[in-house]
Coordinates of C-alpha atoms in Angstrom, one line a residue:
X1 CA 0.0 0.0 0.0
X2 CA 1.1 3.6 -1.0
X3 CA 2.2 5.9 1.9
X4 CA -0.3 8.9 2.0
X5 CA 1.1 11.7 -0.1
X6 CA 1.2 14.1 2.7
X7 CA 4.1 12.0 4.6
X8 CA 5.4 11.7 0.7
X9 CA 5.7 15.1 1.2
X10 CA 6.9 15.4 4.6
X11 CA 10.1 13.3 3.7
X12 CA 11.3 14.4 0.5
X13 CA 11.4 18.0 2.7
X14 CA 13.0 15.8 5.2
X15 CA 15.7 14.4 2.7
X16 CA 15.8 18.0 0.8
X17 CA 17.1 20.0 4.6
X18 CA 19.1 17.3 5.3
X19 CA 20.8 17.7 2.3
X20 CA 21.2 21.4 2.4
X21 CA 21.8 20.9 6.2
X22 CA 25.0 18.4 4.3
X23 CA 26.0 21.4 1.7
X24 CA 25.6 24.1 4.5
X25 CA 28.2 22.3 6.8
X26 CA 30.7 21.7 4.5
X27 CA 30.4 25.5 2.9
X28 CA 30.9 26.7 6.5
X29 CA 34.0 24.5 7.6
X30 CA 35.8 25.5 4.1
X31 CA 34.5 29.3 5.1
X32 CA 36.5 28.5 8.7
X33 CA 39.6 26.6 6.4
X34 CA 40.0 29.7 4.5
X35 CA 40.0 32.3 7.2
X36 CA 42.3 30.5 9.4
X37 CA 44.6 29.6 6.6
X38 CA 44.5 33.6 6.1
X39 CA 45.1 34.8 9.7
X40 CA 47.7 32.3 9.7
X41 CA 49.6 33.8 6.6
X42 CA 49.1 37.3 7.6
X43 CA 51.1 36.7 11.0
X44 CA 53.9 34.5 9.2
X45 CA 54.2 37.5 6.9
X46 CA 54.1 40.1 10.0
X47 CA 56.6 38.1 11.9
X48 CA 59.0 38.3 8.6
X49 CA 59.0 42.4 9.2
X50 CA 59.1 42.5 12.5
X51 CA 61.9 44.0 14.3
X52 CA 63.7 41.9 17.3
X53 CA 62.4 43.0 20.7
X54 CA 64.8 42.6 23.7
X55 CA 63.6 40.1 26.6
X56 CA 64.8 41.1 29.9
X57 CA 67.0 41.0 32.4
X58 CA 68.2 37.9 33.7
X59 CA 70.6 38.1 37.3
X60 CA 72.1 34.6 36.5
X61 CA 72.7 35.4 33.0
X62 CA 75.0 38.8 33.6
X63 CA 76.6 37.3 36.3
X64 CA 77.6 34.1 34.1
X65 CA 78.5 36.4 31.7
X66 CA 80.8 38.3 34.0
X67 CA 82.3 35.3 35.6
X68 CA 83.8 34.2 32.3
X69 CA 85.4 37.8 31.3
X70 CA 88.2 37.6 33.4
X71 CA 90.8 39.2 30.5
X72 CA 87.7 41.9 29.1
X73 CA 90.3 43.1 26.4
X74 CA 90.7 39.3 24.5
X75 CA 86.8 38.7 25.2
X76 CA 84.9 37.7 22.3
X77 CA 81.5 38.7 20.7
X78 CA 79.6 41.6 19.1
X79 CA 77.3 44.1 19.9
X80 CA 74.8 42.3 17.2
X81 CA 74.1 39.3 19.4
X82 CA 71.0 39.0 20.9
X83 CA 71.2 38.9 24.6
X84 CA 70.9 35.5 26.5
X85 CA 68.1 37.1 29.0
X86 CA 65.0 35.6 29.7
X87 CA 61.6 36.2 27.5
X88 CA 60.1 39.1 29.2
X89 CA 60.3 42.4 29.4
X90 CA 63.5 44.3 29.3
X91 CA 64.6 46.2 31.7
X92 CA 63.8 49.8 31.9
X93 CA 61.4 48.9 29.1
X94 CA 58.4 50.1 31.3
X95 CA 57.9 53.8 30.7
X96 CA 56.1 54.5 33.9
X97 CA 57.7 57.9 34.7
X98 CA 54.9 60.8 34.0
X99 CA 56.7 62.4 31.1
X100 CA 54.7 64.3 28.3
X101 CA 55.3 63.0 24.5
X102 CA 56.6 65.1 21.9
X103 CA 54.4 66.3 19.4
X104 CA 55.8 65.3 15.8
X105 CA 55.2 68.6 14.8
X106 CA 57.0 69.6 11.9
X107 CA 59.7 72.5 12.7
X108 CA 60.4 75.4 10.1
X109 CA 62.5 77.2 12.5
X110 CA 66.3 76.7 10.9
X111 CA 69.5 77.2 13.2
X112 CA 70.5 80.4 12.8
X113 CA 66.7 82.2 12.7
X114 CA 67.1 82.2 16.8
X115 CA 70.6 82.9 17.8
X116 CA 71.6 81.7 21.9
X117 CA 70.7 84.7 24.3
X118 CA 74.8 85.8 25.1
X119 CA 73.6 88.0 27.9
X120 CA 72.2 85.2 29.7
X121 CA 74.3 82.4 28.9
X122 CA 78.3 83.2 28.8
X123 CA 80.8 82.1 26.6
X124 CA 82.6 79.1 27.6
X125 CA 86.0 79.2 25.1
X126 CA 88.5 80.9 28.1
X127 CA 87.7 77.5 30.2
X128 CA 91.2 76.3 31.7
X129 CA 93.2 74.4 28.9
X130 CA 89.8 73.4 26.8
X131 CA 92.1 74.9 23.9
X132 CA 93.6 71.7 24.1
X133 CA 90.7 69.5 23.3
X134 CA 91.3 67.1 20.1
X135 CA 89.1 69.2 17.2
X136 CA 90.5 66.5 14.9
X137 CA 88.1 63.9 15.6
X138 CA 85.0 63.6 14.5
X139 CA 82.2 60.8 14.3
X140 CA 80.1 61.9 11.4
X141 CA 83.0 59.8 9.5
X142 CA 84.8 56.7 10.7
X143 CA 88.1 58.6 12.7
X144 CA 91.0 57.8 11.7
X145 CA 94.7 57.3 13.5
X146 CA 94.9 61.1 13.9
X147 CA 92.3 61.8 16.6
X148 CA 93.6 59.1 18.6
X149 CA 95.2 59.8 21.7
X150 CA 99.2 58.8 21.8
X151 CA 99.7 55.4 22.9
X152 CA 103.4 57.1 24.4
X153 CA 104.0 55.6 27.8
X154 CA 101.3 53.0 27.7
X155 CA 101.8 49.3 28.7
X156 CA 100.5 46.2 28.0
X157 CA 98.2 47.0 31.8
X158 CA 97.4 50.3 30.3
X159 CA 98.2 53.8 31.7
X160 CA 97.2 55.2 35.0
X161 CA 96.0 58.8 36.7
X162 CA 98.5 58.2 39.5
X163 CA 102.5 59.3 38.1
X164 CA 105.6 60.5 39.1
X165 CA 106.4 64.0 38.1
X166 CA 105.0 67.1 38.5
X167 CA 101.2 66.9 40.0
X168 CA 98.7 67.7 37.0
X169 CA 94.7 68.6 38.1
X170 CA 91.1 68.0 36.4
X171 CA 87.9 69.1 37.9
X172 CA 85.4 67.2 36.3
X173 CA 81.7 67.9 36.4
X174 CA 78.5 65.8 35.3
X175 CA 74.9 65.4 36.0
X176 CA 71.9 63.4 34.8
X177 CA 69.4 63.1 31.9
X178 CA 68.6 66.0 29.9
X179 CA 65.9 66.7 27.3
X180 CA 64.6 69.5 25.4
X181 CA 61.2 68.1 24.1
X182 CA 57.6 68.6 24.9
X183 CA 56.6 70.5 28.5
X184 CA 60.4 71.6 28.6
X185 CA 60.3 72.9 25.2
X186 CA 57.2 75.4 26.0
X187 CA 59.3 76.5 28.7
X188 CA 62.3 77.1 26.6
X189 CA 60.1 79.0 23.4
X190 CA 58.6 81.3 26.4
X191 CA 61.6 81.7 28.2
X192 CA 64.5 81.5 25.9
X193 CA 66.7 78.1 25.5
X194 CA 69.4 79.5 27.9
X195 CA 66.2 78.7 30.3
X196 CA 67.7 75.7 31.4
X197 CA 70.6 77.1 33.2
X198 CA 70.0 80.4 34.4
X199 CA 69.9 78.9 37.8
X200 CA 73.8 77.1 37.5
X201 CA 75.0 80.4 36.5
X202 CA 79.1 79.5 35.2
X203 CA 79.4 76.7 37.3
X204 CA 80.0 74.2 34.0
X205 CA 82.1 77.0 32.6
X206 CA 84.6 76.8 35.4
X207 CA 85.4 73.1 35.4
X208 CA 87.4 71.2 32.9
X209 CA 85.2 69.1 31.3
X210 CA 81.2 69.0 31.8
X211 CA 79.5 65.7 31.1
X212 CA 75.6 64.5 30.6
X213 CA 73.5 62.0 28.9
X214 CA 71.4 63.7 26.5
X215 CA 67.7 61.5 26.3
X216 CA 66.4 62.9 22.8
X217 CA 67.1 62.7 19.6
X218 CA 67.9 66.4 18.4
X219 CA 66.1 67.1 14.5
X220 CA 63.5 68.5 12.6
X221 CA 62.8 65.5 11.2
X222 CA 62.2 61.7 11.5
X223 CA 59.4 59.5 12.1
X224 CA 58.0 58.8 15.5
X225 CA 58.8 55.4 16.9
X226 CA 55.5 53.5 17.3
X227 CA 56.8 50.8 19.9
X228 CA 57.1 53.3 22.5
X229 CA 54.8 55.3 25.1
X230 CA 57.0 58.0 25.3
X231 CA 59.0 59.3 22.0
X232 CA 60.9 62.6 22.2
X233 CA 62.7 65.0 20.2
X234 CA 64.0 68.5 20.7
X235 CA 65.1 71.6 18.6
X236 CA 68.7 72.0 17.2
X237 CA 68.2 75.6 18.8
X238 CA 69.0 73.9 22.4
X239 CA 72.2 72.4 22.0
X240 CA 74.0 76.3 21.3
X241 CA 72.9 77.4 25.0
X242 CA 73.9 74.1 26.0
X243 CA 77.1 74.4 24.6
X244 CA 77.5 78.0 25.8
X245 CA 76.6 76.9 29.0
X246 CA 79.6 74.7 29.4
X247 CA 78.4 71.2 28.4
X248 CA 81.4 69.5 26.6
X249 CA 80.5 65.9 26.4
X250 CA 77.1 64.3 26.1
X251 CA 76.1 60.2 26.1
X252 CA 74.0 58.9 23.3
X253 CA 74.0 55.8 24.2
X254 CA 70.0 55.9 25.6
X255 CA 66.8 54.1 25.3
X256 CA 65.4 57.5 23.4
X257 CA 67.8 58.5 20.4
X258 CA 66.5 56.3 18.3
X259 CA 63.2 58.2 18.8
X260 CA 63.0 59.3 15.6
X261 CA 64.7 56.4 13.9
X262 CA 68.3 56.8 12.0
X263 CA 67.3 60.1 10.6
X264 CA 67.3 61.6 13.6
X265 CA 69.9 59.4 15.1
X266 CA 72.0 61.1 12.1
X267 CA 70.7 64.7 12.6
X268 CA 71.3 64.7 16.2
X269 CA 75.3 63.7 15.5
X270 CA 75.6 66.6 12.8
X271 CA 73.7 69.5 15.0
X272 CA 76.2 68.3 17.7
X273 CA 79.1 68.2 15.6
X274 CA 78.0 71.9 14.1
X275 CA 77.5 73.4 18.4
X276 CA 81.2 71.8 19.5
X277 CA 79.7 69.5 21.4
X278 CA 81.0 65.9 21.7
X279 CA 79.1 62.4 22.1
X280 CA 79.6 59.0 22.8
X281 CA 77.7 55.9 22.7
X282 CA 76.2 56.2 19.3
X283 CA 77.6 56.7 15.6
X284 CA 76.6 55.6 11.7
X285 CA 78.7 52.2 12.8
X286 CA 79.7 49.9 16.2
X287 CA 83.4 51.0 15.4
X288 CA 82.2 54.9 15.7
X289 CA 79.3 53.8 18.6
X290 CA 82.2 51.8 20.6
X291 CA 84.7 54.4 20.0
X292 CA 85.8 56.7 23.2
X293 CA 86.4 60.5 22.6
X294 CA 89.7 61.3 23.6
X295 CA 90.5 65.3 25.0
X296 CA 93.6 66.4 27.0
X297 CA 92.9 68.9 29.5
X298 CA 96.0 70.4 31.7
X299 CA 98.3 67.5 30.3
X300 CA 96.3 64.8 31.7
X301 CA 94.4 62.8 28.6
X302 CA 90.7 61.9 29.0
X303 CA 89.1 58.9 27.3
X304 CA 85.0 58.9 27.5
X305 CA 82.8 56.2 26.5
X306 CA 79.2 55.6 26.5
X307 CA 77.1 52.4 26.6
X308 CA 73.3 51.1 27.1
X309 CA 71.7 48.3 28.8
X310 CA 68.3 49.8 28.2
X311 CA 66.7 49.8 24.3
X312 CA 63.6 48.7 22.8
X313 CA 64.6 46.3 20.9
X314 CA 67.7 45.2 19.0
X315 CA 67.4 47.0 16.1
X316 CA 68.9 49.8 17.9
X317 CA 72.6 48.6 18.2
X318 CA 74.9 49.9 16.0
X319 CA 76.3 47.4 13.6
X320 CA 79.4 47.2 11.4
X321 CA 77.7 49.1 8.7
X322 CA 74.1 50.5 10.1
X323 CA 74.2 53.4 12.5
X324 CA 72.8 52.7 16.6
X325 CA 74.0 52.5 20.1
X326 CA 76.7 50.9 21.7
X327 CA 74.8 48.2 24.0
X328 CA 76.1 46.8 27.2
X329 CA 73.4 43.4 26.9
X330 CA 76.3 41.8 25.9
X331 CA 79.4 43.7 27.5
X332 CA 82.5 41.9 25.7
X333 CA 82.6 44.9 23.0
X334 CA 82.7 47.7 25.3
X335 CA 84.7 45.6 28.0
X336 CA 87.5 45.8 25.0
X337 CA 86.7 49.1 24.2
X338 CA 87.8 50.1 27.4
X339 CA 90.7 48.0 28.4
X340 CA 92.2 49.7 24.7
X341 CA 91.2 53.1 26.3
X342 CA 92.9 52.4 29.5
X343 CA 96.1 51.8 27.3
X344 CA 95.8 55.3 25.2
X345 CA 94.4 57.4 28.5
X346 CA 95.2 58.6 31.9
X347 CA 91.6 58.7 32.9
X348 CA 89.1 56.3 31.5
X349 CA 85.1 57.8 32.4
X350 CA 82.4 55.1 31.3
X351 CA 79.0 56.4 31.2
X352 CA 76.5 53.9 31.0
X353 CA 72.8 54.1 31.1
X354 CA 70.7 50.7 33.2
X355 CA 68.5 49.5 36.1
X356 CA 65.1 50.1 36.9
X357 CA 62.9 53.3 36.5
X358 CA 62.7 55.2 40.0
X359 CA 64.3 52.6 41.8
X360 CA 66.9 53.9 44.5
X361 CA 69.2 51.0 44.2
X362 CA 71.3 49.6 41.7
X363 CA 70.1 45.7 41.2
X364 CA 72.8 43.5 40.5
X365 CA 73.3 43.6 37.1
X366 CA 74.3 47.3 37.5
X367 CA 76.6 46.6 40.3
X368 CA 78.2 43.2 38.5
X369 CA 78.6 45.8 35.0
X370 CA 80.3 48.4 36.7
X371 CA 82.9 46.1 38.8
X372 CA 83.6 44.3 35.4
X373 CA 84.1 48.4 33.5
X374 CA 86.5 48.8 36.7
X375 CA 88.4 45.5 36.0
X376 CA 88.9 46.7 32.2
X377 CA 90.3 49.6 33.4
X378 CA 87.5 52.2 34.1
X379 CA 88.4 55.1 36.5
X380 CA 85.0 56.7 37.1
X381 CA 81.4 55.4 35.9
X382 CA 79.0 57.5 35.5
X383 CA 75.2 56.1 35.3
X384 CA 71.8 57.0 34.1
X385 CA 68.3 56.2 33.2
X386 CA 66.1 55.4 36.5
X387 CA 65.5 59.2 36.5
X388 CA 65.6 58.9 40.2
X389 CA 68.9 59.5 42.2
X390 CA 71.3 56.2 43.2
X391 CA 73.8 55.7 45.9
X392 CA 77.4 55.4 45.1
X393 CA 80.4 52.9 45.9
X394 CA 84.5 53.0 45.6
X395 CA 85.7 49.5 44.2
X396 CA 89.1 49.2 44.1
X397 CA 89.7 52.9 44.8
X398 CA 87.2 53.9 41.7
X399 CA 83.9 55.9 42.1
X400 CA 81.0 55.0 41.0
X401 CA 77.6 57.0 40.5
X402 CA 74.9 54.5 39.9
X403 CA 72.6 56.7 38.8
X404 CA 72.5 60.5 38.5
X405 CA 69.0 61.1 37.9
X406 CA 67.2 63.7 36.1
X407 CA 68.8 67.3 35.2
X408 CA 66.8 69.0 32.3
X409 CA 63.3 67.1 32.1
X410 CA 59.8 67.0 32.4
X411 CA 58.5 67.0 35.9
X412 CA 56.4 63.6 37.0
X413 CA 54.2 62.8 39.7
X414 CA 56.8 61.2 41.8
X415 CA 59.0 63.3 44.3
X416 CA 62.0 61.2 44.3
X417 CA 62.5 62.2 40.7
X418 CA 62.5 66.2 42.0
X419 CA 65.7 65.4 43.5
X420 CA 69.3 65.8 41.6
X421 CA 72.6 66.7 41.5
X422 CA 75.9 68.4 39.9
X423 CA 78.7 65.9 40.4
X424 CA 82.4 66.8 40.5
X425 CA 85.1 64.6 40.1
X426 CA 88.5 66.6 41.3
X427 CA 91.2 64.1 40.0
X428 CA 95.2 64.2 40.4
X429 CA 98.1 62.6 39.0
X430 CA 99.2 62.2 42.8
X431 CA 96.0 60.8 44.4
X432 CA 93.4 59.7 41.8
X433 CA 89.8 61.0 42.0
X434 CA 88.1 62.3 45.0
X435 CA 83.8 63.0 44.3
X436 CA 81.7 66.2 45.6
X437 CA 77.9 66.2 45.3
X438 CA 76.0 69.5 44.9
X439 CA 72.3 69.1 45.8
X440 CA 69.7 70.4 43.3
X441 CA 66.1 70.1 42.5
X442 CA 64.8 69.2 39.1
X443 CA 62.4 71.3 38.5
X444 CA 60.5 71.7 34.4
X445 CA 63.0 72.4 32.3
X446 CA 65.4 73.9 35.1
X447 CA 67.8 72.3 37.8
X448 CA 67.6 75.0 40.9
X449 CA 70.2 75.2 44.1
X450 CA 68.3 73.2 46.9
X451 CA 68.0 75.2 50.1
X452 CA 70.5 74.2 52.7
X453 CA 68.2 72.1 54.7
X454 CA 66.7 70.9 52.0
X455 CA 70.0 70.0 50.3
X456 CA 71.4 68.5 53.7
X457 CA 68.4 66.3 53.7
X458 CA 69.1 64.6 50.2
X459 CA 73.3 64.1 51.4
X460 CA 71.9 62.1 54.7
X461 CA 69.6 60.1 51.8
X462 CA 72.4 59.7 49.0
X463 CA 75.2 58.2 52.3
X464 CA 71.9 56.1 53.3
X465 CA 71.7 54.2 49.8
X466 CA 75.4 54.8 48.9
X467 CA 77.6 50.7 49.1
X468 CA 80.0 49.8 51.0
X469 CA 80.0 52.4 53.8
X470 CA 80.5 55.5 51.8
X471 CA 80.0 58.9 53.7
X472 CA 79.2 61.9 52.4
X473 CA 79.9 65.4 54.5
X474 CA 78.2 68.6 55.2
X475 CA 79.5 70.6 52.2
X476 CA 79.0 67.4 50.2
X477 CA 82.6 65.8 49.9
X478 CA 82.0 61.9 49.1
X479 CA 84.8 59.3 50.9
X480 CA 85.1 55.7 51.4
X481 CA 85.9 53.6 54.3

């Protein structure tokens, strides 16, 4: 017997959905097939373009590293390797401090439209012997044998501060992270860009040699890093009352001149090169990055080098033919750089920028880092970058500052970044360096003379955090046990 044509009906509808319900399935799951198959492509194609970024500090890792670089000057490597560190963030890679961003804006303003204010700001070219400074040298191009120091006198241990003969004299200055870039660069179009150091009057133009670690790229150009919360860069009109305020030597060797990629990596080196003033840490190679700057200042020669142990990523290191930053991840390079500078100098300064954003102590990677610079023949290190002052120690009868904090910045939320300091370094060729603090406040744009309370306060605070029982007197005079 035939079924009834209404459950005829019912099944061919039946078998008809099914059969759709079949089609629509295998439509979808070759719909899913083609979008994963595209998500996957797109990120094997964005992982071919993307740039290295650093992982972060390991403790064991530095300290292995450091336990194995007992002769720094036949240590091996290059400042290309990727750092053994663990897969995290790098250190210093958190921009917590409250600084304002640059805006990008483009700058029409050439150099010579807004000439340095003289009245303000004196001329620093009758400062001691600075006629003697090396004018040879200079980084825009790979230097050659020339504006080398002369190796006369050296040994196979290197040269050393302390000689017989007549007694020869430095005073060396040098303070903490300066910038010229958003909040601080309203101050210095309203004010003038002698702003900065109205308050220090000629006290850099008195010394022998004035020293800082400049945190900006300096340009009217460049593109904008887009890795970063916090991407600077300053007018060329700056660095003229810098220089005429008695700033000498500056460290590029940052987590910021990169900012505005090698563009303004390259402008910052020619503006700097055009004001008289000379850098470290950076250059269009790792042999001009690596390379100290050599000056000779009442007979005694100087060498200065600059490295980092804080950068966004690895693309930032100078290699043998792209421009970038001598980097400290890896130290073998600038351990060598300096035991050859120890061999061509009479004073070796190191600054280095590392450790932790507004942290008052040096972790041990800083500490490890600087005992190994000492070994290699360092005579004073001179740190920056957690914007906040650090104590200081003496290892084997060399000072170092772990961190100097800020000088010319933005002002953040956070008082312990308020607080900073002129340094000097009186050296001899009878008794090596002794180390004088001079208590200031950072305040925008501006370092201003504590108050003597005030300023007596921050020496109990340095001597509190300072290694190795280092004591630090009334009028500021640093001394070790």
């Amino acid at each position: 017997m035939y079924p009834p044509r209404s459950q005829k009906n019912r099944s061919d509808k039946k078998a008809v959905k099914k059969k759709f319900g079949r089609l629509w399935i295998t439509f979808n799951t070759c719909l899913v097939a083609m979008i994963i198959i595209l998500i996957s492509f797109y990120f094997l194609s964005e992982n071919k373009n993307t740039k290295v970024a650093l992982p972060a500090e390991d403790d064991k890792s530095i300290s292995d590293q450091m336990s194995q670089k007992k002769e720094p000057a036949n240590s091996a490597g290059t400042s290309e390797d990727i750092p053994s560190v663990s897969p995290s963030e790098p250190e210093g890679h958190k921009q917590t401090e409250a600084v304002q961003p640059t805006v990008n804006k483009p700058e029409t303003e050439k150099k010579n439209e807004a000439p340095v204010e003289k009245d303000k700001v004196a001329s620093k070219t009758n400062k001691g012997s600075k006629t003697n400074i090396d004018v040879s040298s200079n980084k825009t191009e790979e230097k050659d044998n020339s504006s080398k120091a002369s190796t006369t006198g050296s040994t196979t241990d290197g040269k050393s501060l302390i000689s017989s003969g007549p007694e020869k004299k430095v005073l060396i200055q040098f303070a903490g992270d300066m910038i010229f870039s958003g909040k601080v660069e309203d101050q210095l179009e309203k004010n003038g860009y002698s702003y900065p150091f109205d308050k220090l009057g000629n006290l850099f133009q008195k010394d022998d040699l004035t020293l800082a670690n400049l945190e900006t790229p300096v340009t009217t150009r460049g593109v904008g890093a887009k890795n970063k919360q916090f991407v600077f860069k300053s007018s060329p009109l700056a660095l003229d009352a810098l220089h005429a305020a008695g700033m000498d030597v500056v460290n590029l060797a940052n987590n910021h001149i990169l900012d505005q990629g090698i563009e303004g990596l390259l402008d910052t080196i020619s503006y700097l090169d055009s004001s008289g003033i000379k850098y470290v840490g950076a250059g269009k190679n790792k042999k001009s990055a690596y390379e100290p700057e050599y000056v000779n200042r009442n007979g005694i020669t100087i060498a200065v080098l600059g490295f980092t142990r804080v950068s966004p990523e690895t693309s930032w290191f100078a290699g043998s033919s792209n421009p970038g930053v001598a980097q400290l991840y890896e130290p073998s390079q600038a351990l060598k750089s300096v035991a050859e500078a120890r061999k061509k100098a009479d004073l070796v300064i190191v600054m280095t920028h590392w450790g932790i954003e507004r942290s008052l102590k040096p972790n041990d990677n800083q500490q490890m880092l600087a005992h190994s610079l000492v070994d290699a023949g360092a005579d004073l290190i001179i740190g920056g970058h957690p914007h906040v002052l650090q104590g200081m120690e003496q290892y084997k009868g060399k000072w170092i500052a772990y961190s100097t904090g800020n000088f010319i910045f933005t002002k953040s939320s956070t008082p312990a970044t308020w607080k900073t300091a002129v340094f000097q370094a009186r050296c001899s060729t009878k008794t090596g360096c002794g180390l004088k603090m001079i208590p200031y406040k950072a305040e925008l744009g501006q370092p201003v003379p504590m108050q003597q309370q005030e300023g007596q306060q921050l020496l109990r605070e340095m001597q509190g955090l300072s290694i190795g029982g280092v004591r630090i007197a009334p009028d500021g005079t640093i001394s070790a046990k």
